[in-house]
Amino acid sequence: MPTVNPRFSVLSEDFAADPYRHFARLREQAPVHYEPAIDSYFLSRYQDVQRTLTDHETFTTETLQVRAEPVMRGPVLAQMTGAEHTAKRKIVVRGFTGQALRDQIRAIRANAADLIAPFLPRGRVDLVTDFGRPLAVRVTLDVLGLDREDWQQVAVWHRGVAEFITSITLTHERRRHCLDCAEQLEAYLTPVIEQRRRRPGEDLISKLCTADFDGVAMSDRDVTALIINVLAAATEPADKTLALLFKHLIDHPEQMAQIREDPALLTAAIAETLRYTPPVQLVPRQAERDTVIAGSTVPAGATVFCMIGAANRDPDAFAAPDTFDIRRPDLATARSFTAAAQHLAFGTGLHQCVGAAFARTEIETVAAMLLPLLDGIRYASGFRYEETGLYTRGPDSLRVDFTPARGTPALARH
Ligand code: 2IO
């Protein structure tokens, strides 16, 4: 029997520094890793994660009542079940398809062009702090129909909300700060919701306010929670995915060259980025009854964390899983942003990410704009790449140099 280091912890600094180094050992030796300090189980095998996310009878999303609801100010989509879930999910899907999506593409382009322009003559930009983060917040505000001018204030509240849902442990002070952010965000949204109910527009908030699906309409509490849900879900992972994509392309210049040659490969590069380094690393569930997973019993009521990063690197699911390869035959790019995706970055099952298609559009649109502008892209001298986060994970900074644009950049096209 292999022995497991009893001092190993997913809460250790060593794990936080590079979780990927530990995944193989976890999958092989502790596929159901118990973390006593937080009384939770961590699953690392692809098959177990997939089962946990699709066996809705055994694993529920009830844990979100404590993990999300306090800052969402009401129930989010992932908490709902049955007919209510189906109806409200369809309402949200409608907000991200058809004409709405076409308008969103225009907003994505306009924001990206506006944010990158000042950096083009300089030949230097931080793709996270200067570009990806403001872009993600501003695009989300445009989608919701909130004032773009408010982005810095909303970004502060959003960070508090995101900290709450993505923290494994929180001190009393941090918890209070996060709840304050959520309360202020709710107060900011209340008059907006009231106004959109009276005079609806084409934005997502108006759609949520006026929607009626099979007789199911949204209460103010529902609308508030879904706005905050969309705000968190469309912002937090977006700048991370974009930065991770560019990091992998800089690290694999031959693959970057192939994409520059054939931009149609960008979709595969995004899908492979999501498999290789999923921005959402953990998805929580609650065991409804005593359940055996990989030979260990998980007791009824237990919190179970699906380790998406570990599952996506499982050799039983992907060949040479630790290799970034946009041409890998087992990626199934065409399905990568649908319910039939091979990778688990969007989760799977009934609660699979409702924004997957939007996320693809956003990252694809922005990356396709940036690539021709950032000729000769490389890490800025002295830059040291570092990732943070256990729940959502990505770089806090990605400083790059590129060939500066001469004259007026060719952004007018967008
Ligand atoms: C917001 C982790 C940002 C979701 C969550 C309480 C529910 C759900 C997710 C993603 C990304 C967030 N969970 N989005 O993992 O809506």
GROMACS .gro file of C-alpha atoms and ligand atoms in nm:
model
  430
    1MET     CA    1   0.000   0.000   0.000
    2PRO     CA    2   0.136   0.344  -0.082
    3THR     CA    3   0.161   0.566   0.219
    4VAL     CA    4   0.031   0.918   0.214
    5ASN     CA    5   0.228   1.192   0.379
    6PRO     CA    6   0.000   1.279   0.670
    7ARG     CA    7   0.134   1.632   0.671
    8PHE     CA    8   0.030   1.698   0.313
    9SER     CA    9  -0.244   1.956   0.294
   10VAL     CA   10  -0.415   2.141   0.011
   11LEU     CA   11  -0.410   2.433   0.255
   12SER     CA   12  -0.027   2.437   0.269
   13GLU     CA   13   0.192   2.704   0.112
   14ASP     CA   14   0.366   2.434  -0.085
   15PHE     CA   15   0.041   2.333  -0.253
   16ALA     CA   16  -0.061   2.696  -0.316
   17ALA     CA   17   0.274   2.765  -0.484
   18ASP     CA   18   0.213   2.497  -0.747
   19PRO     CA   19  -0.086   2.264  -0.712
   20TYR     CA   20  -0.004   2.092  -1.042
   21ARG     CA   21   0.306   1.930  -0.888
   22HIS     CA   22   0.083   1.746  -0.641
   23PHE     CA   23  -0.201   1.627  -0.862
   24ALA     CA   24  -0.047   1.296  -0.978
   25ARG     CA   25   0.026   1.188  -0.621
   26LEU     CA   26  -0.322   1.287  -0.507
   27ARG     CA   27  -0.492   1.096  -0.791
   28GLU     CA   28  -0.275   0.789  -0.733
   29GLN     CA   29  -0.247   0.781  -0.355
   30ALA     CA   30  -0.526   0.993  -0.208
   31PRO     CA   31  -0.805   1.026  -0.466
   32VAL     CA   32  -1.041   1.116  -0.181
   33HIS     CA   33  -0.824   1.347   0.026
   34TYR     CA   34  -0.975   1.454   0.359
   35GLU     CA   35  -0.885   1.796   0.493
   36PRO     CA   36  -0.965   1.797   0.868
   37ALA     CA   37  -0.921   2.173   0.924
   38ILE     CA   38  -1.217   2.245   0.697
   39ASP     CA   39  -1.391   1.905   0.726
   40SER     CA   40  -1.401   1.859   0.348
   41TYR     CA   41  -1.310   1.594   0.092
   42PHE     CA   42  -1.104   1.669  -0.221
   43LEU     CA   43  -1.156   1.454  -0.532
   44SER     CA   44  -0.880   1.448  -0.794
   45ARG     CA   45  -0.966   1.169  -1.042
   46TYR     CA   46  -1.146   1.261  -1.364
   47GLN     CA   47  -1.398   0.980  -1.331
   48ASP     CA   48  -1.488   1.066  -0.970
   49VAL     CA   49  -1.522   1.437  -1.046
   50GLN     CA   50  -1.737   1.364  -1.349
   51ARG     CA   51  -1.961   1.134  -1.146
   52THR     CA   52  -1.992   1.385  -0.861
   53LEU     CA   53  -2.103   1.657  -1.100
   54THR     CA   54  -2.356   1.439  -1.285
   55ASP     CA   55  -2.503   1.222  -1.008
   56HIS     CA   56  -2.744   1.490  -0.888
   57GLU     CA   57  -2.930   1.250  -0.656
   58THR     CA   58  -2.619   1.183  -0.451
   59PHE     CA   59  -2.439   1.518  -0.475
   60THR     CA   60  -2.631   1.843  -0.432
   61THR     CA   61  -2.535   2.210  -0.450
   62GLU     CA   62  -2.679   2.279  -0.105
   63THR     CA   63  -2.340   2.389   0.025
   64LEU     CA   64  -2.382   2.709  -0.181
   65GLN     CA   65  -2.631   2.826   0.082
   66VAL     CA   66  -2.334   2.898   0.306
   67ARG     CA   67  -2.064   2.939   0.040
   68ALA     CA   68  -2.245   3.184  -0.191
   69GLU     CA   69  -2.588   3.299  -0.076
   70PRO     CA   70  -2.466   3.543   0.194
   71VAL     CA   71  -2.285   3.753  -0.068
   72MET     CA   72  -2.520   3.681  -0.358
   73ARG     CA   73  -2.805   3.820  -0.147
   74GLY     CA   74  -3.030   3.540  -0.269
   75PRO     CA   75  -3.023   3.200  -0.441
   76VAL     CA   76  -2.798   3.161  -0.750
   77LEU     CA   77  -2.876   2.945  -1.052
   78ALA     CA   78  -2.650   2.661  -0.939
   79GLN     CA   79  -2.852   2.622  -0.617
   80MET     CA   80  -3.183   2.573  -0.793
   81THR     CA   81  -3.334   2.240  -0.889
   82GLY     CA   82  -3.613   2.093  -1.101
   83ALA     CA   83  -3.857   2.304  -1.303
   84GLU     CA   84  -3.750   2.631  -1.138
   85HIS     CA   85  -3.389   2.569  -1.237
   86THR     CA   86  -3.480   2.475  -1.595
   87ALA     CA   87  -3.697   2.785  -1.640
   88LYS     CA   88  -3.455   3.036  -1.488
   89ARG     CA   89  -3.155   2.885  -1.663
   90LYS     CA   90  -3.334   2.930  -1.996
   91ILE     CA   91  -3.396   3.295  -1.911
   92VAL     CA   92  -3.024   3.348  -1.850
   93VAL     CA   93  -2.929   3.153  -2.166
   94ARG     CA   94  -3.152   3.388  -2.367
   95GLY     CA   95  -2.954   3.681  -2.231
   96PHE     CA   96  -2.638   3.536  -2.389
   97THR     CA   97  -2.759   3.431  -2.735
   98GLY     CA   98  -2.896   3.578  -3.060
   99GLN     CA   99  -2.912   3.956  -3.086
  100ALA     CA  100  -2.797   3.991  -2.724
  101LEU     CA  101  -2.474   3.807  -2.806
  102ARG     CA  102  -2.417   4.017  -3.120
  103ASP     CA  103  -2.450   4.335  -2.911
  104GLN     CA  104  -2.214   4.184  -2.655
  105ILE     CA  105  -1.950   4.119  -2.923
  106ARG     CA  106  -1.961   4.487  -3.013
  107ALA     CA  107  -1.917   4.582  -2.647
  108ILE     CA  108  -1.626   4.337  -2.611
  109ARG     CA  109  -1.449   4.485  -2.917
  110ALA     CA  110  -1.506   4.844  -2.808
  111ASN     CA  111  -1.374   4.782  -2.458
  112ALA     CA  112  -1.072   4.588  -2.579
  113ALA     CA  113  -0.980   4.853  -2.838
  114ASP     CA  114  -1.020   5.131  -2.584
  115LEU     CA  115  -0.809   4.958  -2.318
  116ILE     CA  116  -0.519   4.842  -2.536
  117ALA     CA  117  -0.481   5.163  -2.741
  118PRO     CA  118  -0.262   5.363  -2.497
  119PHE     CA  119  -0.014   5.074  -2.468
  120LEU     CA  120   0.041   5.008  -2.838
  121PRO     CA  121   0.293   5.288  -2.901
  122ARG     CA  122   0.476   5.194  -2.580
  123GLY     CA  123   0.526   4.829  -2.672
  124ARG     CA  124   0.463   4.725  -2.314
  125VAL     CA  125   0.152   4.623  -2.119
  126ASP     CA  126   0.048   4.420  -1.817
  127LEU     CA  127  -0.213   4.189  -1.968
  128VAL     CA  128  -0.378   4.140  -1.628
  129THR     CA  129  -0.373   4.472  -1.444
  130ASP     CA  130  -0.376   4.711  -1.742
  131PHE     CA  131  -0.600   4.508  -1.967
  132GLY     CA  132  -0.768   4.180  -1.865
  133ARG     CA  133  -0.908   4.288  -1.529
  134PRO     CA  134  -1.064   4.618  -1.638
  135LEU     CA  135  -1.182   4.449  -1.958
  136ALA     CA  136  -1.361   4.168  -1.772
  137VAL     CA  137  -1.541   4.409  -1.538
  138ARG     CA  138  -1.634   4.656  -1.812
  139VAL     CA  139  -1.765   4.390  -2.049
  140THR     CA  140  -1.974   4.244  -1.769
  141LEU     CA  141  -2.115   4.588  -1.685
  142ASP     CA  142  -2.206   4.643  -2.051
  143VAL     CA  143  -2.378   4.303  -2.067
  144LEU     CA  144  -2.578   4.388  -1.755
  145GLY     CA  145  -2.652   4.738  -1.882
  146LEU     CA  146  -2.480   4.904  -1.586
  147ASP     CA  147  -2.287   5.229  -1.618
  148ARG     CA  148  -1.937   5.165  -1.751
  149GLU     CA  149  -1.820   5.472  -1.557
  150ASP     CA  150  -1.890   5.284  -1.234
  151TRP     CA  151  -1.646   5.007  -1.314
  152GLN     CA  152  -1.384   5.090  -1.051
  153GLN     CA  153  -1.638   5.101  -0.769
  154VAL     CA  154  -1.811   4.784  -0.890
  155ALA     CA  155  -1.469   4.616  -0.924
  156VAL     CA  156  -1.402   4.679  -0.553
  157TRP     CA  157  -1.737   4.529  -0.448
  158HIS     CA  158  -1.689   4.242  -0.691
  159ARG     CA  159  -1.353   4.156  -0.537
  160GLY     CA  160  -1.515   4.133  -0.194
  161VAL     CA  161  -1.788   3.905  -0.326
  162ALA     CA  162  -1.537   3.693  -0.517
  163GLU     CA  163  -1.312   3.665  -0.210
  164PHE     CA  164  -1.604   3.524  -0.010
  165ILE     CA  165  -1.700   3.253  -0.258
  166THR     CA  166  -1.344   3.161  -0.350
  167SER     CA  167  -1.188   3.148  -0.005
  168ILE     CA  168  -1.130   2.821   0.169
  169THR     CA  169  -1.098   2.995   0.505
  170LEU     CA  170  -1.184   3.352   0.599
  171THR     CA  171  -1.099   3.549   0.911
  172HIS     CA  172  -1.383   3.725   1.089
  173GLU     CA  173  -1.258   4.063   0.957
  174ARG     CA  174  -1.235   3.949   0.596
  175ARG     CA  175  -1.578   3.790   0.618
  176ARG     CA  176  -1.721   4.119   0.748
  177HIS     CA  177  -1.548   4.311   0.466
  178CYS     CA  178  -1.690   4.073   0.201
  179LEU     CA  179  -2.041   4.100   0.343
  180ASP     CA  180  -2.010   4.482   0.348
  181CYS     CA  181  -1.914   4.477  -0.021
  182ALA     CA  182  -2.214   4.257  -0.100
  183GLU     CA  183  -2.452   4.481   0.095
  184GLN     CA  184  -2.326   4.791  -0.086
  185LEU     CA  185  -2.354   4.617  -0.420
  186GLU     CA  186  -2.712   4.518  -0.337
  187ALA     CA  187  -2.794   4.878  -0.241
  188TYR     CA  188  -2.644   4.997  -0.572
  189LEU     CA  189  -2.855   4.744  -0.767
  190THR     CA  190  -3.192   4.796  -0.595
  191PRO     CA  191  -3.285   5.125  -0.768
  192VAL     CA  192  -3.152   4.991  -1.100
  193ILE     CA  193  -3.382   4.688  -1.080
  194GLU     CA  194  -3.676   4.911  -0.991
  195GLN     CA  195  -3.602   5.133  -1.290
  196ARG     CA  196  -3.562   4.840  -1.533
  197ARG     CA  197  -3.893   4.693  -1.419
  198ARG     CA  198  -4.059   5.024  -1.512
  199ARG     CA  199  -3.863   5.091  -1.832
  200PRO     CA  200  -3.692   4.775  -1.960
  201GLY     CA  201  -3.415   4.799  -2.220
  202GLU     CA  202  -3.220   4.538  -2.416
  203ASP     CA  203  -2.973   4.457  -2.136
  204LEU     CA  204  -2.955   4.140  -1.927
  205ILE     CA  205  -3.097   4.302  -1.612
  206SER     CA  206  -3.407   4.409  -1.806
  207LYS     CA  207  -3.438   4.056  -1.945
  208LEU     CA  208  -3.418   3.910  -1.596
  209CYS     CA  209  -3.677   4.161  -1.469
  210THR     CA  210  -3.932   4.099  -1.743
  211ALA     CA  211  -3.870   3.731  -1.809
  212ASP     CA  212  -4.147   3.480  -1.772
  213PHE     CA  213  -4.076   3.122  -1.860
  214ASP     CA  214  -4.367   2.877  -1.835
  215GLY     CA  215  -4.521   3.115  -1.585
  216VAL     CA  216  -4.200   3.143  -1.379
  217ALA     CA  217  -4.095   3.505  -1.319
  218MET     CA  218  -3.808   3.643  -1.113
  219SER     CA  219  -3.850   3.816  -0.779
  220ASP     CA  220  -3.631   4.116  -0.687
  221ARG     CA  221  -3.426   3.884  -0.469
  222ASP     CA  222  -3.379   3.643  -0.761
  223VAL     CA  223  -3.277   3.924  -0.993
  224THR     CA  224  -3.028   4.067  -0.742
  225ALA     CA  225  -2.870   3.726  -0.685
  226LEU     CA  226  -2.849   3.651  -1.056
  227ILE     CA  227  -2.691   3.989  -1.131
  228ILE     CA  228  -2.426   3.931  -0.865
  229ASN     CA  229  -2.389   3.572  -0.988
  230VAL     CA  230  -2.328   3.691  -1.345
  231LEU     CA  231  -2.098   3.967  -1.222
  232ALA     CA  232  -1.882   3.718  -1.032
  233ALA     CA  233  -1.894   3.438  -1.287
  234ALA     CA  234  -1.829   3.655  -1.594
  235THR     CA  235  -1.551   3.857  -1.435
  236GLU     CA  236  -1.343   3.642  -1.203
  237PRO     CA  237  -1.240   3.366  -1.449
  238ALA     CA  238  -1.224   3.582  -1.765
  239ASP     CA  239  -0.904   3.779  -1.706
  240LYS     CA  240  -0.740   3.462  -1.578
  241THR     CA  241  -0.824   3.262  -1.889
  242LEU     CA  242  -0.699   3.538  -2.117
  243ALA     CA  243  -0.372   3.573  -1.926
  244LEU     CA  244  -0.321   3.196  -1.907
  245LEU     CA  245  -0.379   3.166  -2.283
  246PHE     CA  246  -0.111   3.426  -2.355
  247LYS     CA  247   0.128   3.271  -2.104
  248HIS     CA  248   0.099   2.931  -2.272
  249LEU     CA  249   0.146   3.083  -2.617
  250ILE     CA  250   0.456   3.273  -2.504
  251ASP     CA  251   0.588   2.950  -2.349
  252HIS     CA  252   0.515   2.757  -2.672
  253PRO     CA  253   0.631   2.987  -2.953
  254GLU     CA  254   0.585   2.720  -3.221
  255GLN     CA  255   0.215   2.691  -3.129
  256MET     CA  256   0.181   3.072  -3.123
  257ALA     CA  257   0.330   3.080  -3.474
  258GLN     CA  258   0.081   2.820  -3.593
  259ILE     CA  259  -0.209   3.030  -3.464
  260ARG     CA  260  -0.073   3.346  -3.624
  261GLU     CA  261  -0.057   3.147  -3.948
  262ASP     CA  262  -0.405   2.996  -3.905
  263PRO     CA  263  -0.622   3.200  -3.665
  264ALA     CA  264  -0.889   2.928  -3.675
  265LEU     CA  265  -0.663   2.739  -3.430
  266LEU     CA  266  -0.737   2.997  -3.161
  267THR     CA  267  -1.048   2.809  -3.049
  268ALA     CA  268  -0.839   2.497  -2.984
  269ALA     CA  269  -0.583   2.708  -2.796
  270ILE     CA  270  -0.856   2.843  -2.567
  271ALA     CA  271  -1.001   2.496  -2.511
  272GLU     CA  272  -0.655   2.358  -2.433
  273THR     CA  273  -0.588   2.649  -2.194
  274LEU     CA  274  -0.911   2.562  -2.011
  275ARG     CA  275  -0.811   2.195  -1.989
  276TYR     CA  276  -0.448   2.255  -1.894
  277THR     CA  277  -0.503   2.540  -1.646
  278PRO     CA  278  -0.874   2.576  -1.562
  279PRO     CA  279  -0.931   2.918  -1.398
  280VAL     CA  280  -1.193   2.766  -1.166
  281GLN     CA  281  -1.002   2.492  -0.985
  282LEU     CA  282  -1.261   2.383  -0.730
  283VAL     CA  283  -1.632   2.307  -0.756
  284PRO     CA  284  -1.808   2.225  -0.426
  285ARG     CA  285  -2.086   1.972  -0.376
  286GLN     CA  286  -2.261   1.819  -0.074
  287ALA     CA  287  -2.311   1.445  -0.026
  288GLU     CA  288  -2.679   1.367   0.019
  289ARG     CA  289  -2.605   1.022   0.169
  290ASP     CA  290  -2.309   0.803   0.266
  291THR     CA  291  -2.129   0.734  -0.061
  292VAL     CA  292  -1.830   0.526  -0.162
  293ILE     CA  293  -1.582   0.705  -0.390
  294ALA     CA  294  -1.261   0.531  -0.502
  295GLY     CA  295  -1.298   0.289  -0.209
  296SER     CA  296  -1.345   0.556   0.060
  297THR     CA  297  -1.674   0.643   0.224
  298VAL     CA  298  -1.781   1.004   0.217
  299PRO     CA  299  -2.044   1.058   0.487
  300ALA     CA  300  -2.387   1.212   0.434
  301GLY     CA  301  -2.375   1.592   0.463
  302ALA     CA  302  -2.004   1.616   0.380
  303THR     CA  303  -1.864   1.894   0.164
  304VAL     CA  304  -1.684   1.754  -0.139
  305PHE     CA  305  -1.454   1.965  -0.358
  306CYS     CA  306  -1.405   1.854  -0.718
  307MET     CA  307  -1.047   1.938  -0.817
  308ILE     CA  308  -1.092   2.046  -1.177
  309GLY     CA  309  -0.722   2.105  -1.241
  310ALA     CA  310  -0.634   1.753  -1.122
  311ALA     CA  311  -0.918   1.589  -1.316
  312ASN     CA  312  -0.816   1.769  -1.637
  313ARG     CA  313  -0.461   1.628  -1.598
  314ASP     CA  314  -0.576   1.270  -1.534
  315PRO     CA  315  -0.390   1.033  -1.772
  316ASP     CA  316  -0.702   0.813  -1.774
  317ALA     CA  317  -0.883   1.100  -1.950
  318PHE     CA  318  -0.613   1.271  -2.161
  319ALA     CA  319  -0.296   1.139  -2.324
  320ALA     CA  320   0.023   1.316  -2.206
  321PRO     CA  321  -0.195   1.533  -1.980
  322ASP     CA  322   0.087   1.759  -1.861
  323THR     CA  323   0.168   1.872  -2.215
  324PHE     CA  324   0.007   2.187  -2.354
  325ASP     CA  325  -0.088   2.090  -2.709
  326ILE     CA  326  -0.351   2.278  -2.908
  327ARG     CA  327  -0.352   1.994  -3.163
  328ARG     CA  328  -0.411   1.712  -2.915
  329PRO     CA  329  -0.655   1.464  -3.071
  330ASP     CA  330  -0.845   1.407  -2.746
  331LEU     CA  331  -0.939   1.773  -2.691
  332ALA     CA  332  -1.253   1.766  -2.910
  333THR     CA  333  -1.239   2.143  -2.966
  334ALA     CA  334  -1.575   2.164  -3.139
  335ARG     CA  335  -1.742   2.027  -2.826
  336SER     CA  336  -1.522   2.211  -2.577
  337PHE     CA  337  -1.771   2.488  -2.505
  338THR     CA  338  -2.081   2.264  -2.494
  339ALA     CA  339  -2.238   2.007  -2.264
  340ALA     CA  340  -2.028   1.743  -2.442
  341ALA     CA  341  -1.691   1.900  -2.351
  342GLN     CA  342  -1.414   1.653  -2.260
  343HIS     CA  343  -1.241   1.890  -2.017
  344LEU     CA  344  -1.422   1.985  -1.695
  345ALA     CA  345  -1.334   2.357  -1.678
  346PHE     CA  346  -1.700   2.450  -1.716
  347GLY     CA  347  -1.806   2.168  -1.484
  348THR     CA  348  -2.051   1.916  -1.629
  349GLY     CA  349  -2.405   1.797  -1.563
  350LEU     CA  350  -2.716   2.009  -1.506
  351HIS     CA  351  -2.524   2.300  -1.358
  352GLN     CA  352  -2.254   2.320  -1.624
  353CYS     CA  353  -2.150   2.681  -1.681
  354VAL     CA  354  -2.434   2.870  -1.848
  355GLY     CA  355  -2.186   3.127  -1.979
  356ALA     CA  356  -1.955   2.882  -2.160
  357ALA     CA  357  -2.049   3.001  -2.509
  358PHE     CA  358  -2.023   3.363  -2.400
  359ALA     CA  359  -1.681   3.296  -2.244
  360ARG     CA  360  -1.561   3.144  -2.570
  361THR     CA  361  -1.686   3.443  -2.767
  362GLU     CA  362  -1.526   3.689  -2.526
  363ILE     CA  363  -1.182   3.526  -2.513
  364GLU     CA  364  -1.179   3.447  -2.885
  365THR     CA  365  -1.280   3.799  -2.985
  366VAL     CA  366  -1.022   3.963  -2.761
  367ALA     CA  367  -0.736   3.724  -2.839
  368ALA     CA  368  -0.801   3.755  -3.215
  369MET     CA  369  -0.779   4.135  -3.178
  370LEU     CA  370  -0.465   4.128  -2.962
  371LEU     CA  371  -0.252   3.875  -3.149
  372PRO     CA  372  -0.186   4.090  -3.460
  373LEU     CA  373  -0.131   4.398  -3.242
  374LEU     CA  374   0.118   4.233  -3.007
  375ASP     CA  375   0.384   4.139  -3.257
  376GLY     CA  376   0.690   3.974  -3.105
  377ILE     CA  377   0.515   3.937  -2.767
  378ARG     CA  378   0.749   3.818  -2.489
  379TYR     CA  379   0.778   3.849  -2.112
  380ALA     CA  380   0.902   4.192  -2.003
  381SER     CA  381   1.263   4.174  -1.883
  382GLY     CA  382   1.286   4.084  -1.518
  383PHE     CA  383   0.925   3.963  -1.506
  384ARG     CA  384   0.873   3.657  -1.289
  385TYR     CA  385   0.554   3.461  -1.361
  386GLU     CA  386   0.351   3.370  -1.056
  387GLU     CA  387   0.000   3.227  -1.001
  388THR     CA  388  -0.221   3.269  -0.699
  389GLY     CA  389  -0.547   3.122  -0.577
  390LEU     CA  390  -0.675   2.779  -0.480
  391TYR     CA  391  -1.036   2.819  -0.584
  392THR     CA  392  -0.992   3.041  -0.885
  393ARG     CA  393  -0.632   3.050  -1.000
  394GLY     CA  394  -0.432   3.266  -1.236
  395PRO     CA  395  -0.155   3.525  -1.253
  396ASP     CA  396  -0.202   3.862  -1.080
  397SER     CA  397   0.026   4.017  -1.337
  398LEU     CA  398   0.152   3.934  -1.688
  399ARG     CA  399   0.395   4.202  -1.803
  400VAL     CA  400   0.483   4.167  -2.169
  401ASP     CA  401   0.689   4.358  -2.426
  402PHE     CA  402   0.605   4.365  -2.795
  403THR     CA  403   0.695   4.558  -3.110
  404PRO     CA  404   0.546   4.906  -3.063
  405ALA     CA  405   0.289   5.020  -3.317
  406ARG     CA  406   0.411   5.300  -3.544
  407GLY     CA  407   0.161   5.573  -3.628
  408THR     CA  408  -0.209   5.524  -3.561
  409PRO     CA  409  -0.277   5.166  -3.462
  410ALA     CA  410  -0.510   4.971  -3.688
  411LEU     CA  411  -0.785   4.970  -3.428
  412ALA     CA  412  -1.036   5.172  -3.625
  413ARG     CA  413  -1.147   4.849  -3.791
  414HIS     CA  414  -1.306   4.731  -3.469
  4152IO     C1  415  -2.094   3.219  -0.838
  4152IO     C2  416  -1.630   3.070  -0.893
  4152IO     C3  417  -1.662   3.285  -0.993
  4152IO     C4  418  -2.085   3.024  -1.090
  4152IO     C5  419  -2.089   3.082  -0.780
  4152IO     C6  420  -2.144   3.085  -0.642
  4152IO     C7  421  -2.165   2.979  -0.861
  4152IO     C8  422  -2.093   2.927  -0.984
  4152IO     C9  423  -1.856   2.879  -1.024
  4152IO    C10  424  -1.846   2.979  -1.131
  4152IO    C11  425  -1.732   3.078  -1.116
  4152IO    C12  426  -1.717   3.148  -0.982
  4152IO     N1  427  -1.968   2.865  -0.955
  4152IO     N2  428  -1.970   3.044  -1.154
  4152IO     O1  429  -1.764   2.806  -1.000
  4152IO     O2  430  -2.183   3.085  -1.124
   0.00000   0.00000   0.00000
